[in-house]
Coordinates of C-alpha atoms in Angstrom, one line a residue:
X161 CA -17.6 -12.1 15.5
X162 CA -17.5 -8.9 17.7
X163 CA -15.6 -6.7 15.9
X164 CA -15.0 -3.2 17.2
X165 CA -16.7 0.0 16.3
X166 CA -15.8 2.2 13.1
X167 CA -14.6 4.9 13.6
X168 CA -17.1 7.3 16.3
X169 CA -18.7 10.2 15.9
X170 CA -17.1 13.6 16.2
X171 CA -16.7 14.1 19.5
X172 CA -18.4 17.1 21.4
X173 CA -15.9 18.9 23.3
X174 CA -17.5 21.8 24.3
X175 CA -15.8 24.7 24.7
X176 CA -12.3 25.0 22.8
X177 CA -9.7 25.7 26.0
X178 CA -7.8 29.0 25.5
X179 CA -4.5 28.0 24.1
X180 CA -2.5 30.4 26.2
X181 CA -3.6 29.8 29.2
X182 CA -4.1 26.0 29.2
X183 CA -0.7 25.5 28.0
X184 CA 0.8 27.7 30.8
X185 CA -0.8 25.5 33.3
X186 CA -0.9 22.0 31.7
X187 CA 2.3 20.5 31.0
X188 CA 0.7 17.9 28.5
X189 CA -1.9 20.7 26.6
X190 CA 0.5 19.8 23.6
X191 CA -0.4 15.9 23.6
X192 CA -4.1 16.6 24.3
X193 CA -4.2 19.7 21.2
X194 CA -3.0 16.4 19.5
X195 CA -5.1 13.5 20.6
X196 CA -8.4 15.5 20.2
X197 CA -7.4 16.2 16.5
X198 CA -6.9 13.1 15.8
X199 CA -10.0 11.8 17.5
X200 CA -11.8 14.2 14.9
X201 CA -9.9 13.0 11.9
X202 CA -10.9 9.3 12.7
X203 CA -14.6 10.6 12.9
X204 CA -14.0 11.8 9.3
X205 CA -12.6 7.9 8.9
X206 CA -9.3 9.8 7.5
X207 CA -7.6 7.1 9.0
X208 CA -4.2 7.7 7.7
X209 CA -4.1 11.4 8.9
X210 CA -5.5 10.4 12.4
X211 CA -2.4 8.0 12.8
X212 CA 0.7 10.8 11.9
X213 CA -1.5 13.0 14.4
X214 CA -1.7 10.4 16.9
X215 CA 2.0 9.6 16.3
X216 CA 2.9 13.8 16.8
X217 CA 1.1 13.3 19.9
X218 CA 3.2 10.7 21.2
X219 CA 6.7 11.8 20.6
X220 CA 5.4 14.5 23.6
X221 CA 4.6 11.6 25.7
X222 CA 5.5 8.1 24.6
X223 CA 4.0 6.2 27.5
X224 CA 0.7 7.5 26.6
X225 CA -2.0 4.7 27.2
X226 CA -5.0 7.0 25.8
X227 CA -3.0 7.5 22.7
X228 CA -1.5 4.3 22.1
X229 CA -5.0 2.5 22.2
X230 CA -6.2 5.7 19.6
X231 CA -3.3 4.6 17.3
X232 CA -3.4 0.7 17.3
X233 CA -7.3 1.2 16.8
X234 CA -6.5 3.7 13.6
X235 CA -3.6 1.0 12.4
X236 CA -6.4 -1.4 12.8
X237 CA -9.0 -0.6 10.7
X238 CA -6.1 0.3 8.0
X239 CA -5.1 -3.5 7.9
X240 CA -1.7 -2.3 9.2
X241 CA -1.9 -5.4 11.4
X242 CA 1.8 -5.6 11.9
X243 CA 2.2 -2.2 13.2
X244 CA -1.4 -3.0 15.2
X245 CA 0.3 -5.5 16.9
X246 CA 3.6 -3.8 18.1
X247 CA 1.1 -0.6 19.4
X248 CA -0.8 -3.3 21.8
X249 CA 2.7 -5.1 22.7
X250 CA 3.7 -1.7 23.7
X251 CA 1.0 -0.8 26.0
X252 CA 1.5 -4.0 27.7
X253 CA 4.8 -3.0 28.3
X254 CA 2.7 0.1 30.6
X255 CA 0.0 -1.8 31.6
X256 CA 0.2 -5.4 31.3
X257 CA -3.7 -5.4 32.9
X258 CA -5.1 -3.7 29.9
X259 CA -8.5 -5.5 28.8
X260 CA -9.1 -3.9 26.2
X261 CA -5.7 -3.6 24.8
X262 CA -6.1 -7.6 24.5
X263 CA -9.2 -7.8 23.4
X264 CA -8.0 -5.8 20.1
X265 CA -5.1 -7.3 19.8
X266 CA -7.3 -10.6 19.7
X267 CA -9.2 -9.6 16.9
X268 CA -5.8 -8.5 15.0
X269 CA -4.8 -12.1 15.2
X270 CA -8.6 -12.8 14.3
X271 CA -8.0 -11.0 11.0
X272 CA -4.9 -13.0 10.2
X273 CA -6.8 -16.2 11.3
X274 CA -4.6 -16.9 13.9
X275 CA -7.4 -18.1 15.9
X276 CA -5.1 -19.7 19.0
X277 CA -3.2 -16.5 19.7
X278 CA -6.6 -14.4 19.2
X279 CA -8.2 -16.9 22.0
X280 CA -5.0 -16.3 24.2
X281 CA -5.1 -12.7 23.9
X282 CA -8.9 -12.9 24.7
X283 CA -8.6 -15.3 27.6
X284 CA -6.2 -12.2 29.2
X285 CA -8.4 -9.4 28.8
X286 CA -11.2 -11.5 30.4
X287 CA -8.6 -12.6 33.2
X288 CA -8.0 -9.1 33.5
X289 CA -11.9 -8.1 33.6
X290 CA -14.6 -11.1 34.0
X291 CA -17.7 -9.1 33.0
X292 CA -16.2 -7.9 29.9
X293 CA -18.9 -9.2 27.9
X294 CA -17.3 -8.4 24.3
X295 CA -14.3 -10.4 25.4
X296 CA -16.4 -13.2 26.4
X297 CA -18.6 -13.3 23.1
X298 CA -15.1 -12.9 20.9
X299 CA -13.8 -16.3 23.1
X300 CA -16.7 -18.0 22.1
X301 CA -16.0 -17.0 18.0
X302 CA -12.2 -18.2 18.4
X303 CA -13.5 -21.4 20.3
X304 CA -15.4 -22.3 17.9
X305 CA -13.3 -21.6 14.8
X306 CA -11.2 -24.0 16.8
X307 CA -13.8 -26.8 16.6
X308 CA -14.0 -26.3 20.6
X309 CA -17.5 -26.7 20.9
X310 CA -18.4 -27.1 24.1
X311 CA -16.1 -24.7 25.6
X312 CA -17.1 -22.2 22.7
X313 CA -21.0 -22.7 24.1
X314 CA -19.9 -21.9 27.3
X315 CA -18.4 -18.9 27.2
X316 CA -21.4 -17.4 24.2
X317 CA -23.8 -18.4 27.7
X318 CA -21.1 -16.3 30.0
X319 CA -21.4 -13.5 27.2
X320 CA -25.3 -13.7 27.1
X321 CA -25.3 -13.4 30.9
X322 CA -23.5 -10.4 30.7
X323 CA -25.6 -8.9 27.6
X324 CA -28.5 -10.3 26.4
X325 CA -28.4 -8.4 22.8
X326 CA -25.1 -11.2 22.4
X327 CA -27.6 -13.9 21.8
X328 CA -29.6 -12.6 19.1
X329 CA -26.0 -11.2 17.6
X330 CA -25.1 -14.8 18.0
X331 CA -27.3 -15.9 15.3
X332 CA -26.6 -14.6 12.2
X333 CA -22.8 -15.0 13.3
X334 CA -21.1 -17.1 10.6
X335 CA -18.5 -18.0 13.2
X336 CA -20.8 -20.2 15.1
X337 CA -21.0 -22.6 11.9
X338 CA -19.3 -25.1 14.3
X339 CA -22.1 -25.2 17.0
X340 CA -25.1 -24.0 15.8
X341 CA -26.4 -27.6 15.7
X342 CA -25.8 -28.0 19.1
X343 CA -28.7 -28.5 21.7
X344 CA -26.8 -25.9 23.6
X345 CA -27.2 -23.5 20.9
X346 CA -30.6 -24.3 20.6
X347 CA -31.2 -23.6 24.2
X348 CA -29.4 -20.0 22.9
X349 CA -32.2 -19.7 20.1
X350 CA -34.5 -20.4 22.8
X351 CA -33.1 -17.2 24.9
X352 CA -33.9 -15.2 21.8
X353 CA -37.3 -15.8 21.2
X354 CA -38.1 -15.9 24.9
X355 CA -36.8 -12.1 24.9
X356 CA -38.5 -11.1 21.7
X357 CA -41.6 -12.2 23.3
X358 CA -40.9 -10.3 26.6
X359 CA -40.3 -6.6 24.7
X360 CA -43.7 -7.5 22.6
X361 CA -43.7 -9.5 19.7
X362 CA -46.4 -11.8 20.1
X363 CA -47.0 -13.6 16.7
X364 CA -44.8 -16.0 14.7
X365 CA -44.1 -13.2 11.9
X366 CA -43.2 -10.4 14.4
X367 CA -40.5 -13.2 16.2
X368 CA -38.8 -13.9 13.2
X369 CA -38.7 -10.5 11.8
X370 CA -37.1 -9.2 15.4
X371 CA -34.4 -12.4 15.9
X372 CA -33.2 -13.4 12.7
X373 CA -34.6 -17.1 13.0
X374 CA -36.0 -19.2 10.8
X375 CA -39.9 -20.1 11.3
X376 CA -38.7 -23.7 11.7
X377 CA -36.3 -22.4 14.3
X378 CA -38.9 -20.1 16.1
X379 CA -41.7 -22.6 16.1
X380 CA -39.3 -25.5 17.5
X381 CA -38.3 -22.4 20.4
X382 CA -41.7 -21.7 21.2
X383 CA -42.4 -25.1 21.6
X384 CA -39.8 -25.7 23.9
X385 CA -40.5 -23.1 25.9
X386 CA -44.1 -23.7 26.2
X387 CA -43.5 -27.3 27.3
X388 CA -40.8 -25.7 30.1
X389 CA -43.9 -23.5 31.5
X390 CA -42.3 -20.3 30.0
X391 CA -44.4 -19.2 27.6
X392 CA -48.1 -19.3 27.0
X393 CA -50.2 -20.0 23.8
X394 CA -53.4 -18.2 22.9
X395 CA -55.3 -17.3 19.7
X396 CA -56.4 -13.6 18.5
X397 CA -59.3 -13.5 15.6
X398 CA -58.3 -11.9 12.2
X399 CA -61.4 -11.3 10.3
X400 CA -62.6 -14.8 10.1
X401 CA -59.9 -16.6 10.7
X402 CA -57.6 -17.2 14.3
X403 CA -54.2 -16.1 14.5
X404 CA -52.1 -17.8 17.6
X405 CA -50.1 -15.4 19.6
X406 CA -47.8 -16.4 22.3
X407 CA -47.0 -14.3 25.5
X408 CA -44.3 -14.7 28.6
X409 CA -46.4 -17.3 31.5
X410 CA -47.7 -14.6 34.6
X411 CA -45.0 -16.0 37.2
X412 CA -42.0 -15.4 34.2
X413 CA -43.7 -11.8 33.6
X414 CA -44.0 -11.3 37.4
X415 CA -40.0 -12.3 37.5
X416 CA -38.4 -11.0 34.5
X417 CA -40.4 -7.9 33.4
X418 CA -42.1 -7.5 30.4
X419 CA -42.2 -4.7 27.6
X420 CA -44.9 -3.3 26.0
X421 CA -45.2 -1.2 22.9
X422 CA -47.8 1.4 22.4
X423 CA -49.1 2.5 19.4
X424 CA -46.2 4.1 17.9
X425 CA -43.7 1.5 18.9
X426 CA -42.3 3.1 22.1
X427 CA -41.8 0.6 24.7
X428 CA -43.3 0.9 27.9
X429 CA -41.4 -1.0 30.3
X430 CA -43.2 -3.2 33.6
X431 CA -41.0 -4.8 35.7
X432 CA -40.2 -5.4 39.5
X433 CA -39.1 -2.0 41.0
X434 CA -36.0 -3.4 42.6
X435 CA -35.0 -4.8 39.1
X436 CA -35.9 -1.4 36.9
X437 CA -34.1 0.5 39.1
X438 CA -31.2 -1.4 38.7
X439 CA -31.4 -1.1 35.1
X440 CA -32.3 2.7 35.4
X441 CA -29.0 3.0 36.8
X442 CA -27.0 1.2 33.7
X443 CA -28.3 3.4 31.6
X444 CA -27.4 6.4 33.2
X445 CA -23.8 5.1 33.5
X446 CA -23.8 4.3 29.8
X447 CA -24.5 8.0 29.7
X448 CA -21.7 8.9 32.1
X449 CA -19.5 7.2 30.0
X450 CA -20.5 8.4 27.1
X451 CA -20.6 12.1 28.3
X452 CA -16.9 11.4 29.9
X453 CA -15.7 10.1 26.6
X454 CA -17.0 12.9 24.3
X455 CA -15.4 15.6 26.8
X456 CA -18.7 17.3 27.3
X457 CA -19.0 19.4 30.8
X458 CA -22.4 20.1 30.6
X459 CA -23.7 16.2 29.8
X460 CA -21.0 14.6 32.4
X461 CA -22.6 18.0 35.0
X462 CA -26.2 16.6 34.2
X463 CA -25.6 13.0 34.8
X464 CA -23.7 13.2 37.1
X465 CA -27.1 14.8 39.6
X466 CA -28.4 11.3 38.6
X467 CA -26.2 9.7 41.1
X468 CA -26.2 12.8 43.3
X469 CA -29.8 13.3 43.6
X470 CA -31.5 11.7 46.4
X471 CA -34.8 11.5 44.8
X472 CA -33.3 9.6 41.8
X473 CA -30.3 7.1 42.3
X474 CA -28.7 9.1 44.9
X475 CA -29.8 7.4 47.9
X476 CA -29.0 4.2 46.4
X477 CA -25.8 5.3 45.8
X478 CA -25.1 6.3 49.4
X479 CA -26.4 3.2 50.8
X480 CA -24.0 1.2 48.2
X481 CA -21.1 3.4 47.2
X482 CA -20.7 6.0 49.8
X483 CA -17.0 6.5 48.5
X484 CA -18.1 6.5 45.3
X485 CA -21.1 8.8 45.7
X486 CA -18.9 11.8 47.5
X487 CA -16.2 11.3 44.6
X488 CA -19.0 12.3 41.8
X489 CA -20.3 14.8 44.2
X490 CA -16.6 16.5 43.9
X491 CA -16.3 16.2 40.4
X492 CA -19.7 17.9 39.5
X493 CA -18.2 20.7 41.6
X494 CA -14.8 20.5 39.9
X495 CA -16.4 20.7 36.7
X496 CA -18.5 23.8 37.5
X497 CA -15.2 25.6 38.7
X498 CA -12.7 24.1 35.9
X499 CA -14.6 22.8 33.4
X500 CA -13.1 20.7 30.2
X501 CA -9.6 20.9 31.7
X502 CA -10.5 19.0 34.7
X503 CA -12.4 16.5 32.7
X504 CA -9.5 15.9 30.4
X505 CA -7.2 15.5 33.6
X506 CA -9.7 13.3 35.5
X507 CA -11.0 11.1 32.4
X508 CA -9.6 7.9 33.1
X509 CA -10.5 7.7 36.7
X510 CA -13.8 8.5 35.9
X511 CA -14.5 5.6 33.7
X512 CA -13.1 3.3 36.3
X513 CA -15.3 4.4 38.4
X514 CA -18.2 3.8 36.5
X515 CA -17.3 0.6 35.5
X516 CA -16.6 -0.4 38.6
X517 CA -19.9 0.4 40.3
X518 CA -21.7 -1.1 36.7
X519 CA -20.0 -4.3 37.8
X520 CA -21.1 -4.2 40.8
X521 CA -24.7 -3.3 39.9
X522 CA -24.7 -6.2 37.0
X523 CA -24.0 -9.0 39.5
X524 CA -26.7 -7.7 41.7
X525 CA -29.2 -7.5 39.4
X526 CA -28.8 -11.2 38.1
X527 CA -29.2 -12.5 41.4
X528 CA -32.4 -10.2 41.5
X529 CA -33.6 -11.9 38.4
X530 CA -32.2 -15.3 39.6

């Protein structure tokens, strides 16, 4: 089961805005006083004080998304599932489009094993965004709690598309009791050790110590993909005796990439140049994100050139998101001129923006990889 994050890391905001001028100019400086002291209280996990804060913060503006989504995630994590549920009911009432707003609210009915409202609540955040991938591994949990099997392997597969990290998560995941002796799942299992291979575990041992499988599990996986033409067997010596080691077949390589570690277990990435570029560019919008999220000018400034810069992801940018591209060219310069203030002002958009063109950019690369 995907359950959300504990409480983050203390954000870092930068410079602290000047009280009497912000306030002057920013009709909600009171709200977002609020919301960023309460952001810092559930960093210190004093859960109970984030929530009054968060609470302060809305009686300056009740219709608040930002804030609501802080508070039902505080009233979550204190088992206050009741008062959980009436926080996500209420940003419904504001934006009935919210993902995740129904994702959570799935895994409050989760944690009172309600598991047929927790799948309807999950079924609307990924009707509300398809390449949610936490939303699709959480469907596959309720699913199979359900005793929905095949449906429940379905959508872990849609998950595992999305994010590949889902299927090793998959494994240890007690909620997949149900369809763990599945052939589907095995073909899951399958997934795993064909990627612990590709980022450079080459011997039984290493495979099982990376995926969470058992040798029985690994060796029946490497089987089946040997006999599919996906991965290759050959044999290494070890003082006197041979040890077999297994590596992707050159045309999967050529197709998928491969990773390589060096001697002090950095990984050295080879893959197809349209493909790593693609993936270049999700990470640096993880980073955007990131950077927008935690408020800091001068990280959000220095990503931002990533998508700017001709010489890095610029030009694909312009030859894909033209709009998008002269909209993060603004805000760099907005952000030089205003600083925090407009990033506060300008937060949500950006995210939107980001995961709009990370969509975008996901479906491309798994036709590239198709």
């Amino acid at each position: 089961m995907e359950l959300v994050k504990k409480p983050f890391a203390r954000k870092n905001a930068g410079k602290e805005p000047q009280a009497e001028k912000t306030s002057l100019v920013d009709a909600d400086y009171g709200r977002k006083k609020l919301f960023k002291r309460g952001v810092n209280l559930m960093a210190d996990e004093k859960l109970e004080e984030a929530a009054t804060v968060f609470e302060q913060a809305l009686r300056i503006d009740p219709d608040s998304v930002e804030t609501l989504m802080k508070l039902g995630y505080a009233r979550f994590h204190l088992e206050d599932h009741g008062a959980a549920l009436r926080i996500y009911d209420r940003i419904f009432e504001i934006d009935v489009t919210n993902p995740e707003a129904w994702n959570l609210k799935g895994l409050v009915h989760y944690e009172q094993k309600n598991y047929a409202k927790a799948l309807d609540a999950v079924e609307k955040a990924i009707e509300s965004d398809p390449t949610y991938g936490m939303a699709w591994y959480n469907k596959a949990c309720f699913l199979s709690l359900l005793n929905q099997v095949p449906e429940a392997l379905d959508a872990l597969k849609r998950s595992i598309e999305i994010d590949v990290k889902n299927a090793r998560k998959s494994i240890r995941d007690k909620d997949f009791v149900n369809v763990k002796i599945e052939e589907g799942f095995k073909r899951i299992q399958e997934v795993v050790v064909l990627e612990s291979v590709r980022q450079g575990y080459h011997t039984i041992g290493a495979i099982v110590w990376t995926t969470f499988l058992d040798k029985v599990d690994v060796d029946v996986g490497l089987l089946k993909l040997m006999e599919k033409g996906l991965i290759v067997k050959n044999e290494k010596r070890d003082g006197l005796s041979k040890v077999p080691v297994y590596d992707l077949a050159s045309n999967v390589a050529e197709k998928i990439g491969r990773e390589k570690k060096g001697v002090f277990g950095i990984t050295r990435k080879k893959m197809p140049k349209p493909v790593r570029n693609l993936k270049e560019m999700i990470q640096a919008i993880q980073t955007a994100r990131e950077a927008i999220e935690e408020k800091d000018v001068e990280k959000s400034m220095e990503i931002f050139e990533e998508f700017i810069d001709t010489t890095r992801s610029g030009q694909h940018m312009i030859d894909s998101f033209f709009d998008e591209h002269r909209e993060i060219r603004l805000w760099k310069i907005r952000l030089k001129d205003r600083g925090q203030d407009y990033l506060i002002d300008n937060h949500d958009k950006m995210l939107v923006l980001f995961e709009n063109i990370e969509a975008a950019i996901t479906k491309k690369l798994r036709s590239e990889i198709a």
